[in-house]
Coordinates of C-alpha atoms in Angstrom, one line a residue:
Chain A
M1 CA 14.7 -24.2 35.5
S2 CA 12.1 -22.9 32.9
R3 CA 12.7 -23.8 29.3
K4 CA 10.3 -21.2 28.2
R5 CA 11.7 -18.6 25.7
Q6 CA 11.6 -14.9 26.6
I7 CA 9.2 -13.6 24.0
A8 CA 8.1 -9.8 24.2
L9 CA 4.5 -9.5 24.0
L10 CA 3.4 -6.2 22.4
V11 CA 0.0 -4.5 22.1
G12 CA -0.7 -3.4 18.6
D13 CA -2.7 -0.3 17.7
N14 CA -4.4 -1.3 14.4
P15 CA -7.9 -1.7 16.1
F16 CA -7.5 1.7 17.8
H17 CA -7.2 3.1 14.1
G18 CA -10.1 1.0 12.9
I19 CA -7.8 -1.0 10.7
S20 CA -8.7 -4.6 9.8
H21 CA -6.6 -6.4 7.2
L22 CA -9.3 -9.2 6.8
S23 CA -12.1 -6.9 5.4
Q24 CA -12.8 -3.2 4.9
Q25 CA -16.4 -3.9 6.3
R26 CA -14.9 -5.0 9.5
S27 CA -12.6 -1.9 9.5
R28 CA -15.7 0.3 9.1
A29 CA -17.6 -1.2 11.7
R30 CA -14.4 -0.8 14.0
N31 CA -14.3 2.9 12.9
K32 CA -17.7 3.5 14.1
M33 CA -16.9 2.0 17.5
I34 CA -13.6 3.8 17.9
E35 CA -13.4 4.8 21.5
K36 CA -11.9 7.7 23.3
A37 CA -8.1 7.6 23.6
E38 CA -8.7 6.9 27.4
Y39 CA -10.5 3.7 26.5
D40 CA -7.8 2.6 24.2
A41 CA -5.2 3.4 26.8
S42 CA -7.2 1.3 29.3
L43 CA -6.8 -1.7 26.8
V44 CA -3.1 -1.1 26.7
L45 CA -2.9 -1.2 30.5
T46 CA -5.2 -4.2 30.9
A47 CA -2.9 -6.1 28.5
F48 CA 0.3 -4.8 30.3
Q49 CA -1.2 -6.1 33.6
N50 CA -2.0 -9.5 32.0
G51 CA 1.5 -10.1 30.4
A52 CA 2.2 -7.6 27.8
N53 CA 5.6 -5.9 27.9
G54 CA 5.2 -3.1 25.5
F55 CA 3.1 -1.2 23.0
M56 CA 3.7 -0.9 19.3
F57 CA 2.0 1.9 17.5
S58 CA 2.2 4.2 14.5
V59 CA 2.9 7.8 15.5
S60 CA -0.2 9.8 14.9
E61 CA -2.1 12.4 16.7
K62 CA -4.4 9.6 17.9
T63 CA -1.8 7.4 19.4
L64 CA -0.1 10.3 21.1
S65 CA -3.3 11.1 22.8
I66 CA -3.5 7.3 23.8
L67 CA 0.1 7.6 25.1
K68 CA -0.8 10.5 27.2
S69 CA -3.7 8.6 28.7
V70 CA -1.4 5.5 29.1
N71 CA 1.0 7.6 31.1
E72 CA -1.7 9.1 33.4
G73 CA -3.1 5.6 34.0
M74 CA 0.2 4.2 34.8
L75 CA 0.8 6.9 37.4
D76 CA -2.5 6.3 39.0
Q77 CA -2.1 2.6 39.2
G78 CA 1.6 2.8 40.1
L79 CA 2.7 1.0 37.0
K80 CA 6.0 1.7 35.2
D81 CA 8.4 0.5 32.5
L82 CA 6.0 -0.2 29.7
E83 CA 8.2 -0.4 26.6
L84 CA 7.3 1.6 23.5
Y85 CA 7.9 0.6 19.9
A86 CA 7.0 3.5 17.6
I87 CA 6.5 3.0 13.8
A88 CA 7.1 6.1 11.8
P89 CA 6.1 7.7 9.7
Y90 CA 2.4 6.8 9.9
A91 CA 2.0 6.3 6.1
Y92 CA -1.8 6.5 5.9
D93 CA -1.6 10.2 7.3
Y94 CA 1.2 11.2 4.9
V95 CA -0.5 9.5 1.9
R96 CA -3.8 11.4 2.8
M97 CA -2.0 14.5 3.3
A98 CA -0.3 14.1 -0.2
T99 CA -3.7 13.4 -1.8
Q100 CA -5.3 16.5 -0.2
S101 CA -2.5 18.8 -0.8
G102 CA -1.7 18.1 -4.3
G103 CA 1.1 15.6 -4.3
M104 CA 4.6 15.3 -3.1
T105 CA 5.6 18.8 -3.0
G106 CA 2.3 19.7 -1.2
L107 CA 3.2 16.9 1.3
A108 CA 6.8 18.2 1.8
T109 CA 5.4 21.7 2.6
Q110 CA 2.9 20.4 5.1
V111 CA 5.6 18.3 6.9
A112 CA 8.1 21.3 6.9
K113 CA 5.1 23.4 8.4
S114 CA 4.6 20.9 11.2
I115 CA 8.4 20.7 12.0
L116 CA 8.4 24.6 12.3
K117 CA 5.3 24.7 14.4
S118 CA 6.9 22.2 16.7
A119 CA 9.7 24.7 17.4
N120 CA 12.2 21.7 17.7
V121 CA 15.5 23.3 17.1
K122 CA 17.5 20.1 16.3
A123 CA 14.7 19.0 14.0
M124 CA 14.7 22.7 12.3
L125 CA 18.5 22.8 11.8
M126 CA 18.6 19.3 10.5
G127 CA 15.6 19.9 8.2
V128 CA 17.2 23.1 6.8
H129 CA 20.4 21.3 6.0
G130 CA 18.3 18.5 4.4
L131 CA 16.3 20.8 2.3
V132 CA 19.4 22.8 1.1
T133 CA 21.5 19.6 0.2
M134 CA 18.4 17.4 -0.6
D135 CA 20.2 14.8 1.5
P136 CA 17.7 12.0 2.4
E137 CA 19.8 11.2 5.6
S138 CA 19.6 14.8 7.1
I139 CA 15.7 14.7 6.1
L140 CA 15.3 11.6 7.9
K141 CA 17.2 12.7 11.0
A142 CA 15.2 15.9 11.0
Y143 CA 12.1 14.0 11.0
L144 CA 13.3 11.5 13.6
F145 CA 14.2 14.4 16.0
Y146 CA 10.6 15.7 15.5
E147 CA 9.0 12.5 16.1
I148 CA 11.1 11.5 19.1
E149 CA 10.3 14.7 20.7
R150 CA 6.6 14.4 20.1
I151 CA 6.6 10.8 21.5
R152 CA 8.4 11.6 24.6
S153 CA 6.5 14.6 25.5
A154 CA 3.2 12.6 25.1
A155 CA 4.3 9.6 26.8
G156 CA 5.8 11.0 30.0
K157 CA 8.2 9.1 32.4
R158 CA 6.4 6.0 33.1
T159 CA 7.2 4.4 29.9
V160 CA 10.3 3.7 28.0
L161 CA 10.9 4.5 24.3
S162 CA 12.8 1.5 23.3
S163 CA 12.6 1.7 19.6
I164 CA 11.6 3.6 16.6
L165 CA 10.9 1.3 13.6
L166 CA 10.9 2.6 10.1
H167 CA 7.4 2.2 8.5
E168 CA 7.3 -0.6 5.8
I169 CA 7.0 1.8 3.0
V170 CA 10.4 3.4 3.9
T171 CA 12.0 0.0 4.7
E172 CA 10.8 -1.3 1.3
M173 CA 12.2 1.7 -0.5
I174 CA 15.5 1.2 1.3
L175 CA 15.5 -2.3 0.1
A176 CA 14.3 -1.6 -3.5
L177 CA 16.7 1.2 -4.0
D178 CA 19.6 -0.3 -2.3
L179 CA 19.8 2.7 0.1
D180 CA 22.3 0.9 2.5
G181 CA 23.8 4.2 3.5
L182 CA 20.3 5.4 4.7
A183 CA 19.8 2.1 6.7
H184 CA 23.4 2.6 8.3
S185 CA 22.7 6.2 9.1
F186 CA 19.3 5.4 10.7
I187 CA 20.9 2.7 12.8
N188 CA 23.8 4.9 13.9
F189 CA 21.5 7.8 14.7
M190 CA 19.2 5.5 16.9
L191 CA 22.1 3.7 18.6
K192 CA 23.7 7.0 19.6
R193 CA 20.4 7.9 21.3
H194 CA 20.3 4.6 23.0
M195 CA 17.3 3.2 21.3
I196 CA 16.9 0.1 19.2
P197 CA 16.7 0.9 15.5
G198 CA 13.8 -1.0 13.9
F199 CA 12.5 -1.9 10.5
E200 CA 9.0 -3.0 9.7
T201 CA 8.7 -4.9 6.5
R202 CA 6.5 -7.3 4.4
N203 CA 9.5 -8.5 2.4
F204 CA 11.5 -10.2 5.1
A205 CA 13.4 -12.7 3.0
L206 CA 14.6 -9.9 0.9
L207 CA 15.6 -7.7 3.8
V208 CA 17.7 -10.5 5.3
R209 CA 19.5 -11.1 2.1
K210 CA 20.2 -7.3 1.6
F211 CA 21.1 -6.5 5.2
Q212 CA 23.5 -9.4 5.2
N213 CA 25.1 -8.2 1.9
W214 CA 25.4 -4.8 3.4
G215 CA 27.0 -6.0 6.5
L216 CA 24.3 -4.7 9.0
E217 CA 24.3 -6.5 12.4
F218 CA 21.0 -8.1 13.1
K219 CA 21.8 -8.0 16.8
Q220 CA 21.6 -4.3 16.9
I221 CA 18.2 -3.8 15.3
V222 CA 14.6 -5.1 15.6
I223 CA 12.6 -6.2 12.6
A224 CA 8.8 -6.3 12.7
T225 CA 7.3 -8.6 10.0
P226 CA 4.4 -11.0 9.4
F227 CA 4.6 -14.5 10.6
N228 CA 1.6 -16.7 10.7
K229 CA 0.4 -20.0 9.8
A230 CA -1.7 -18.7 6.9
G231 CA 1.3 -17.2 5.2
F232 CA -0.6 -14.0 5.1
Q233 CA 1.6 -11.0 3.9
M234 CA 4.7 -13.2 4.0
N235 CA 6.6 -12.5 0.8
P236 CA 7.6 -13.8 -1.6
S237 CA 6.3 -17.0 0.2
K238 CA 5.9 -18.4 3.8
L239 CA 8.7 -21.0 3.2
D240 CA 11.1 -18.3 2.1
C241 CA 10.4 -16.3 5.2
E242 CA 10.9 -19.2 7.4
K243 CA 14.2 -20.1 5.7
A244 CA 15.3 -16.6 6.0
L245 CA 14.5 -16.7 9.7
V246 CA 16.8 -19.6 10.2
K247 CA 19.6 -17.6 8.2
A248 CA 19.4 -14.8 10.7
P249 CA 19.4 -16.4 14.1
E250 CA 20.8 -13.3 15.8
A251 CA 17.9 -11.2 14.5
N252 CA 15.4 -9.8 16.9
I253 CA 12.3 -10.5 15.2
I254 CA 8.9 -9.3 16.3
A255 CA 6.1 -11.3 14.5
M256 CA 3.2 -9.3 13.1
S257 CA -0.1 -10.3 11.7
V258 CA 0.1 -13.6 13.8
L259 CA -3.5 -14.0 13.8
A260 CA -3.6 -13.2 10.0
A261 CA -6.0 -10.4 10.7
G262 CA -8.5 -12.6 12.6
Y263 CA -8.4 -15.5 10.1
L264 CA -6.6 -17.7 12.7
R265 CA -7.7 -18.8 16.0
P266 CA -5.1 -17.9 18.8
S267 CA -4.5 -21.6 19.4
E268 CA -3.6 -22.0 15.8
A269 CA -1.4 -19.0 15.8
V270 CA 0.5 -20.1 18.9
E271 CA 1.0 -23.6 17.6
Y272 CA 2.8 -22.1 14.6
L273 CA 4.8 -19.5 16.4
N274 CA 6.1 -22.1 18.7
T275 CA 7.8 -23.8 15.7
L276 CA 9.8 -20.8 15.0
E277 CA 12.9 -21.0 16.9
N278 CA 14.2 -17.4 17.1
L279 CA 11.3 -15.2 17.5
R280 CA 12.0 -12.5 20.1
G281 CA 8.5 -11.0 20.2
I282 CA 4.9 -10.7 18.7
V283 CA 2.4 -7.9 18.4
V284 CA -1.2 -8.5 18.7
G285 CA -4.1 -5.7 18.6
V286 CA -6.8 -6.0 21.0
S287 CA -10.3 -4.3 20.7
N288 CA -11.9 -4.7 24.1
E289 CA -11.2 -5.3 27.8
Q290 CA -12.1 -9.1 27.8
H291 CA -10.1 -9.4 24.7
A292 CA -7.1 -7.6 26.1
H293 CA -7.1 -9.7 29.4
D294 CA -7.8 -13.1 27.7
T295 CA -5.3 -12.7 24.7
F296 CA -2.3 -11.8 26.7
R297 CA -3.0 -14.3 29.5
F298 CA -3.2 -17.0 26.8
L299 CA -0.2 -15.7 24.9
K300 CA 1.9 -15.5 28.1
E301 CA 1.0 -19.1 29.1
S302 CA 1.1 -20.6 25.6
L303 CA 4.2 -19.3 24.0
G304 CA 7.7 -20.6 24.5
Chain B
M1 CA 5.5 -20.0 -17.6
S2 CA 6.3 -20.8 -21.0
E3 CA 9.6 -22.1 -22.0
E4 CA 10.2 -19.2 -24.2
L5 CA 9.5 -16.7 -21.4
Q6 CA 11.7 -18.8 -19.0
M7 CA 14.5 -18.7 -21.3
K8 CA 14.2 -14.9 -21.9
K9 CA 13.7 -14.4 -18.2
S10 CA 17.1 -15.8 -17.3
S11 CA 19.0 -13.4 -19.6
E12 CA 17.4 -10.2 -20.6
K13 CA 17.0 -6.9 -18.8
I14 CA 14.4 -4.5 -20.0
R15 CA 15.9 -0.9 -20.1
L16 CA 13.2 1.4 -18.7
A17 CA 12.5 5.0 -17.9
V18 CA 9.9 6.4 -15.6
I19 CA 8.3 9.8 -16.3
G20 CA 6.7 11.6 -13.4
I21 CA 8.1 10.9 -9.7
G22 CA 5.0 11.3 -7.7
K23 CA 3.4 8.5 -5.6
M24 CA 3.0 6.1 -8.4
G25 CA 6.1 7.0 -10.2
L26 CA 8.2 6.3 -7.0
L27 CA 6.2 3.0 -6.4
H28 CA 6.7 1.6 -9.8
T29 CA 10.5 2.8 -9.7
C30 CA 10.9 0.7 -6.5
I31 CA 9.1 -2.4 -7.7
L32 CA 10.8 -2.4 -11.1
N33 CA 14.1 -2.1 -9.3
V34 CA 13.5 -5.4 -7.7
L35 CA 12.3 -7.4 -10.6
P36 CA 15.0 -9.4 -12.2
N37 CA 14.4 -8.5 -15.7
A38 CA 13.9 -4.8 -15.3
N39 CA 16.4 -2.0 -15.3
V40 CA 15.4 1.5 -14.6
I41 CA 18.0 3.6 -16.3
A42 CA 16.5 7.1 -16.4
V43 CA 13.9 9.3 -14.6
C44 CA 12.2 12.2 -16.0
D45 CA 10.4 14.8 -14.0
K46 CA 9.9 18.5 -14.8
S47 CA 10.3 19.7 -11.0
P48 CA 14.1 20.6 -10.3
I49 CA 13.5 19.8 -6.7
I50 CA 12.1 16.2 -7.5
R51 CA 15.0 15.7 -9.8
K52 CA 17.5 16.7 -7.2
M53 CA 15.9 14.6 -4.5
S54 CA 15.7 11.5 -7.0
S55 CA 19.4 11.9 -7.8
K56 CA 20.0 11.2 -4.1
I57 CA 17.9 8.2 -3.8
F58 CA 18.0 6.5 -7.3
R59 CA 21.4 5.2 -8.1
N60 CA 23.0 4.8 -11.5
M61 CA 20.1 6.6 -13.3
K62 CA 20.1 9.6 -15.7
F63 CA 17.7 12.5 -14.7
V64 CA 16.0 14.6 -17.3
D65 CA 13.5 17.4 -17.3
D66 CA 11.9 16.8 -20.7
V67 CA 10.7 13.5 -22.2
R68 CA 12.6 14.5 -25.6
N69 CA 15.8 14.1 -23.5
L70 CA 15.2 10.4 -23.2
E71 CA 16.0 10.0 -26.8
G72 CA 19.0 8.0 -27.6
L73 CA 19.1 6.2 -24.2
G74 CA 18.2 2.9 -25.9
L75 CA 15.0 2.4 -24.0
D76 CA 13.0 -0.6 -24.3
A77 CA 10.0 0.6 -22.5
I78 CA 8.6 3.7 -20.4
Y79 CA 6.4 4.1 -17.6
L80 CA 4.2 7.3 -17.8
T81 CA 2.9 8.2 -14.2
T82 CA 2.2 11.7 -14.7
P83 CA -1.3 13.4 -14.0
I84 CA -4.0 12.3 -16.4
P85 CA -4.2 15.4 -18.6
S86 CA -0.6 15.1 -19.5
H87 CA -0.9 11.5 -20.7
Y88 CA -1.9 12.2 -24.3
P89 CA 0.7 14.9 -25.2
L90 CA 3.5 13.0 -23.5
A91 CA 2.7 9.6 -24.9
K92 CA 2.2 11.2 -28.4
T93 CA 5.7 12.8 -28.1
L94 CA 7.2 9.4 -26.9
Y95 CA 5.7 7.5 -29.9
S96 CA 6.4 10.4 -32.5
N97 CA 10.0 10.6 -31.6
K98 CA 10.4 6.7 -31.4
I99 CA 11.8 7.1 -27.8
A100 CA 10.5 3.5 -26.9
A101 CA 8.0 1.2 -28.5
N102 CA 6.6 -0.3 -25.3
L103 CA 4.4 2.0 -23.0
F104 CA 3.0 1.7 -19.7
V105 CA 0.5 4.6 -18.6
E106 CA -1.0 4.9 -15.3
K107 CA -4.7 5.0 -15.5
T108 CA -6.7 6.5 -17.1
L109 CA -5.3 6.2 -20.6
A110 CA -6.2 9.8 -21.6
S111 CA -8.5 12.6 -20.6
D112 CA -11.1 11.8 -23.4
Y113 CA -12.0 9.0 -25.6
A114 CA -10.8 10.6 -28.8
K115 CA -7.2 11.0 -27.4
A116 CA -7.3 7.5 -26.0
K117 CA -8.3 6.1 -29.6
E118 CA -5.3 8.1 -31.1
L119 CA -3.0 6.7 -28.5
C120 CA -4.3 3.2 -29.5
D121 CA -3.5 3.9 -33.1
L122 CA 0.0 5.2 -32.2
A123 CA 0.8 2.1 -30.2
A124 CA -0.3 -0.2 -32.9
A125 CA 1.9 1.8 -35.4
A126 CA 4.9 1.4 -32.9
N127 CA 4.2 -2.4 -32.8
G128 CA 5.0 -2.3 -29.1
I129 CA 3.4 -3.5 -26.0
S130 CA 1.1 -1.2 -24.3
M131 CA -0.6 -1.4 -21.0
V132 CA -2.8 0.9 -18.6
G133 CA -2.4 0.6 -14.9
Y134 CA -5.7 -1.1 -13.9
M135 CA -4.2 -3.1 -11.3
K136 CA -7.4 -4.4 -9.8
R137 CA -7.2 -7.0 -12.5
F138 CA -4.2 -8.4 -10.7
S139 CA -6.0 -8.6 -7.3
V140 CA -6.6 -12.1 -6.2
T141 CA -10.2 -11.7 -5.2
F142 CA -11.2 -9.9 -8.5
R143 CA -9.4 -12.7 -10.4
K144 CA -11.3 -15.5 -8.4
A145 CA -14.6 -13.6 -9.2
K146 CA -13.6 -13.5 -12.9
N147 CA -13.0 -17.2 -12.9
L148 CA -16.2 -18.0 -11.1
L149 CA -18.1 -15.9 -13.9
D150 CA -16.2 -17.6 -16.8
Q151 CA -17.2 -21.0 -15.3
G152 CA -20.9 -19.9 -15.5
M153 CA -21.3 -20.3 -11.8
L154 CA -24.0 -17.6 -11.9
G155 CA -25.8 -18.8 -15.0
D156 CA -27.4 -16.0 -17.0
L157 CA -26.4 -12.7 -15.4
T158 CA -29.4 -10.5 -14.6
S159 CA -27.9 -7.2 -13.0
F160 CA -24.9 -5.9 -11.0
E161 CA -24.2 -3.1 -8.6
A162 CA -20.7 -1.7 -8.5
H163 CA -19.1 0.9 -6.0
A164 CA -15.9 2.7 -5.6
Y165 CA -15.6 4.6 -2.5
S166 CA -12.9 6.5 -0.6
S167 CA -12.8 9.1 2.1
D168 CA -9.9 11.2 0.3
F169 CA -12.1 14.3 0.2
A170 CA -14.7 13.4 3.0
A171 CA -13.3 16.1 5.3
S172 CA -11.9 18.5 2.9
N173 CA -13.6 21.5 1.4
R174 CA -10.9 21.9 -1.2
G175 CA -11.8 18.6 -2.8
S176 CA -12.7 19.5 -6.2
G177 CA -9.8 22.0 -6.6
I178 CA -7.4 19.1 -6.2
S179 CA -9.8 16.7 -8.0
A180 CA -9.7 18.7 -11.1
A181 CA -5.9 18.2 -11.3
R182 CA -6.4 14.4 -10.6
G183 CA -9.1 14.2 -13.4
G184 CA -12.2 14.0 -11.2
V185 CA -13.5 11.1 -9.1
L186 CA -14.7 9.1 -12.3
S187 CA -11.1 9.1 -13.7
D188 CA -9.0 8.8 -10.5
L189 CA -11.2 6.3 -8.6
G190 CA -14.2 5.2 -10.6
S191 CA -12.1 4.0 -13.6
H192 CA -10.9 1.0 -11.6
V193 CA -14.3 -0.4 -11.0
I194 CA -15.4 0.6 -14.5
D195 CA -12.6 -1.3 -15.7
I196 CA -13.5 -4.4 -13.6
A197 CA -17.0 -4.2 -14.9
L198 CA -15.8 -4.1 -18.5
W199 CA -13.6 -7.1 -17.8
F200 CA -16.3 -9.2 -16.2
F201 CA -19.2 -8.2 -18.5
G202 CA -17.9 -6.9 -22.0
D203 CA -19.0 -3.5 -23.4
L204 CA -21.2 -1.2 -21.4
A205 CA -23.1 1.9 -22.6
V206 CA -24.1 4.6 -20.0
K207 CA -27.8 5.0 -20.0
S208 CA -28.2 7.8 -17.4
A209 CA -25.9 9.5 -14.8
K210 CA -25.9 12.0 -12.0
L211 CA -22.7 13.8 -11.2
R212 CA -22.2 16.0 -8.1
S213 CA -19.4 18.5 -7.5
T214 CA -18.6 20.2 -4.1
N215 CA -17.1 23.4 -5.6
K216 CA -17.0 25.5 -8.7
T217 CA -14.3 23.8 -10.7
G218 CA -16.8 21.6 -12.3
S219 CA -14.8 18.4 -11.7
E220 CA -17.1 15.7 -10.2
D221 CA -16.7 14.3 -6.7
S222 CA -19.4 11.7 -6.8
V223 CA -21.4 10.0 -9.5
M224 CA -24.3 7.5 -9.7
M225 CA -24.8 6.0 -13.3
K226 CA -26.8 3.2 -14.9
T227 CA -25.3 1.1 -17.7
E228 CA -26.6 -1.5 -20.0
G229 CA -24.5 -4.3 -21.6
T230 CA -24.8 -5.5 -25.2
D231 CA -26.9 -8.4 -23.8
G232 CA -29.2 -6.1 -21.8
L233 CA -27.4 -6.5 -18.5
I234 CA -28.2 -3.6 -16.3
G235 CA -25.6 -2.2 -14.0
N236 CA -25.7 0.6 -11.4
F237 CA -22.5 2.4 -10.3
D238 CA -22.1 4.3 -7.1
I239 CA -18.6 6.2 -7.0
S240 CA -17.6 8.9 -4.5
W241 CA -14.3 10.0 -2.8
S242 CA -16.3 12.0 -0.2
K243 CA -17.6 9.0 1.7
K244 CA -16.9 8.8 5.5
E245 CA -15.1 5.8 7.1
Y246 CA -13.3 4.6 4.0
R247 CA -10.0 4.7 5.3
M248 CA -8.6 2.8 2.4
P249 CA -10.3 3.1 -1.1
E250 CA -12.7 0.2 -1.7
F251 CA -13.9 -1.3 -5.0
G252 CA -16.7 -4.0 -5.1
L253 CA -19.3 -5.5 -7.2
A254 CA -22.5 -7.5 -6.4
I255 CA -23.5 -9.6 -9.3
M256 CA -26.9 -11.3 -9.7
G257 CA -27.5 -14.3 -11.9
N258 CA -30.3 -16.8 -12.4
K259 CA -28.1 -19.5 -10.7
G260 CA -26.5 -17.6 -8.0
N261 CA -25.2 -14.3 -6.8
L262 CA -21.5 -13.1 -6.2
A263 CA -20.2 -10.3 -4.2
V264 CA -16.6 -9.3 -4.6
N265 CA -14.2 -6.6 -3.1
D266 CA -10.6 -6.2 -2.3
D267 CA -10.8 -8.6 0.6
E268 CA -13.1 -11.4 -0.3
V269 CA -15.3 -13.2 -2.7
I270 CA -18.7 -14.5 -1.6
F271 CA -20.6 -16.8 -3.9
S272 CA -24.3 -17.9 -2.9
S273 CA -26.9 -20.0 -4.5
V274 CA -29.8 -21.9 -3.3
E275 CA -27.6 -25.0 -2.8
K276 CA -24.5 -23.5 -1.2
S277 CA -22.5 -20.4 -0.1
Q278 CA -18.8 -20.1 -0.2
K279 CA -16.4 -17.5 0.8
W280 CA -12.8 -16.9 -0.1
Y281 CA -10.6 -14.3 1.6
R282 CA -7.3 -12.9 0.1
H283 CA -5.6 -15.3 2.5
D284 CA -7.2 -18.3 0.6
L285 CA -6.1 -17.1 -2.9
G286 CA -2.3 -17.0 -2.6
D287 CA -1.6 -13.3 -2.3
S288 CA 2.2 -13.5 -1.8
V289 CA 4.3 -11.7 -4.4
S290 CA 8.0 -11.4 -5.1
F291 CA 8.1 -7.9 -3.7
L292 CA 5.3 -6.2 -1.8
L293 CA 4.9 -2.5 -1.9
G294 CA 1.6 -0.9 -1.6
D295 CA -0.7 -3.7 -2.7
S296 CA 0.3 -7.0 -4.1
E297 CA -1.5 -6.1 -7.3
Y298 CA 1.1 -3.6 -8.3
C299 CA 4.0 -6.1 -8.3
R300 CA 1.9 -8.6 -10.4
E301 CA 0.9 -5.8 -12.8
N302 CA 4.5 -4.8 -13.3
E303 CA 5.5 -8.4 -13.8
E304 CA 2.9 -8.8 -16.5
F305 CA 4.2 -5.8 -18.4
I306 CA 7.8 -6.7 -18.2
S307 CA 7.1 -10.4 -19.2
S308 CA 4.8 -9.2 -22.0
V309 CA 7.5 -6.9 -23.3
L310 CA 10.1 -9.7 -23.0
V311 CA 8.1 -12.1 -25.3
H312 CA 6.2 -9.5 -27.2
R313 CA 2.7 -10.7 -26.2
K314 CA -0.5 -8.8 -25.7
C315 CA -0.9 -7.4 -22.0
E316 CA -3.8 -7.6 -19.8
S317 CA -5.4 -4.2 -20.1
D318 CA -3.6 -2.9 -23.2
F319 CA -4.5 0.6 -24.7
N320 CA -7.5 -0.8 -26.8
T321 CA -9.0 -2.5 -23.6
A322 CA -8.3 0.5 -21.4
S323 CA -9.6 3.0 -24.1
K324 CA -13.1 1.5 -23.3
V325 CA -13.0 2.9 -19.6
D326 CA -12.4 6.3 -21.2
L327 CA -15.4 5.9 -23.4
V328 CA -17.6 4.9 -20.5
I329 CA -16.3 7.9 -18.5
E330 CA -16.9 10.3 -21.4
Q331 CA -20.5 8.9 -21.8
A332 CA -21.1 9.5 -18.1
R333 CA -20.0 13.1 -18.3
D334 CA -21.8 13.7 -21.6
K335 CA -25.1 12.2 -20.5
G336 CA -24.8 13.1 -16.8
E337 CA -26.9 15.7 -15.0
F338 CA -24.8 17.9 -12.8
T339 CA -25.9 18.9 -9.4

């Protein structure tokens, strides 16, 4: 019997947005090379055919276009069951919107307009309730109704929307402000809709401590957080994050930044990841066909 | 950490209020709520909607619509995170009414140098700790560059080039309308790189400047300026929030010396000389923090302010230091040719 662990391998979307956490210069170079959605979709499919199980992405117009192309490609190639892990809200879009529309009030107006335009009745009803009561739980639910519909209509039937993860900015706010009610409400909302509630964080040790205090069940949720040999974006320290991982053995952890934004070689990354007992998945971005093919082949063979 | 600070750290909590719950107010409130020696007890915002929303997400806090209503709350310190034009009147009210002696103001300190100097005097009279949110001083890469400069790695400095770019208004034709409310690109974006240059090189005087606006409000959207240091060091600044392909704001300096050159931005530091070349990424410089929200610099900046208040010591980037940024900006606007 194989002793290999079952580790989900997910394609990340950072390169598709021209994001590099190693250097802005590289980010701009990527931006110049940003390909059409069809090409990005082909990279997702290549990765899928070489060992990836799913696609993790921030919800934006760009990634929704990629999803449409992924669905068409899967149909053409007779593929199915690519798992989708959506991160929402896409903070960059919303911060830019706030900047360009004059702040938080301008942002709220823009988002409300988008929900109205979508004609998503559930989102509108929940949104009206949220606005009248100023209840963050209702506002979050309205937003989730809106995003789920957007994702599903773009992704078609060849993929499975497995999880929606709250973007790190929302997760960190929940942690900082002790918004355990909002966390519970989000988890219940997602579970009722047969999706895995997820949290993206760069404060993993704090998250474990708070979630344990709040009585949240780790086995019900997925947590995407940086784990890498360089300790890059692991807060308050690499050691604290590793200790927290041991304290939450039932947690479904998806390791992000495993290559520390290109700072580490894949072999170094895997060597470290194999020392972590309870990782359930990893997410890695790819920027070309060869990269997609080689990276996921290598990860599939080397992890576990 | 000193023994004095260590002892204070274990027992004291600073009672805080945050004025202005926009992007920065929210960010600071979240970080402060996690720091062990900070206790945000009140929030002030003039918008009823923001106050109502805040009351649902901030627990055990008082919500007020006017800074005068913060009186009597026994506040140790206040964070002022409103738009730049309101810094001066609000800070003056806080000091005049003795609402709190210790004040953190988001950059820039004021909308002109005279007002900034007046706030410096008020801070001195209050005998409190003051700080302006020039968080790039707490970036690991800029700190590394400062250390290398202080060690004299570059020898005598000959010149520098500084830039601050973002794409905030690259695609927007409404840029300057919003930019006027944000104080223009010099205050909003350029102030960071000006502050870094002042930190690295000491006082700078503007020799010439070219300012460009994309609409009728008169608020600048891009600026090129030349400065001269007290020792004759020539610097060139290129500042714009209308650049394409800058997904995130970027600040950087290239510094030339007779023994070597240094290039630094948010991600890396590169030292090069005839003998050697060396590069450090953020990864190499210990970038982890106790709580990461936004960039790691914000957490370090807040820790600096809180610990300075605790032991009553001067902050990095206090009002006097920060007012020099307002002076450079004013000189650029006064001497600048508008196109």
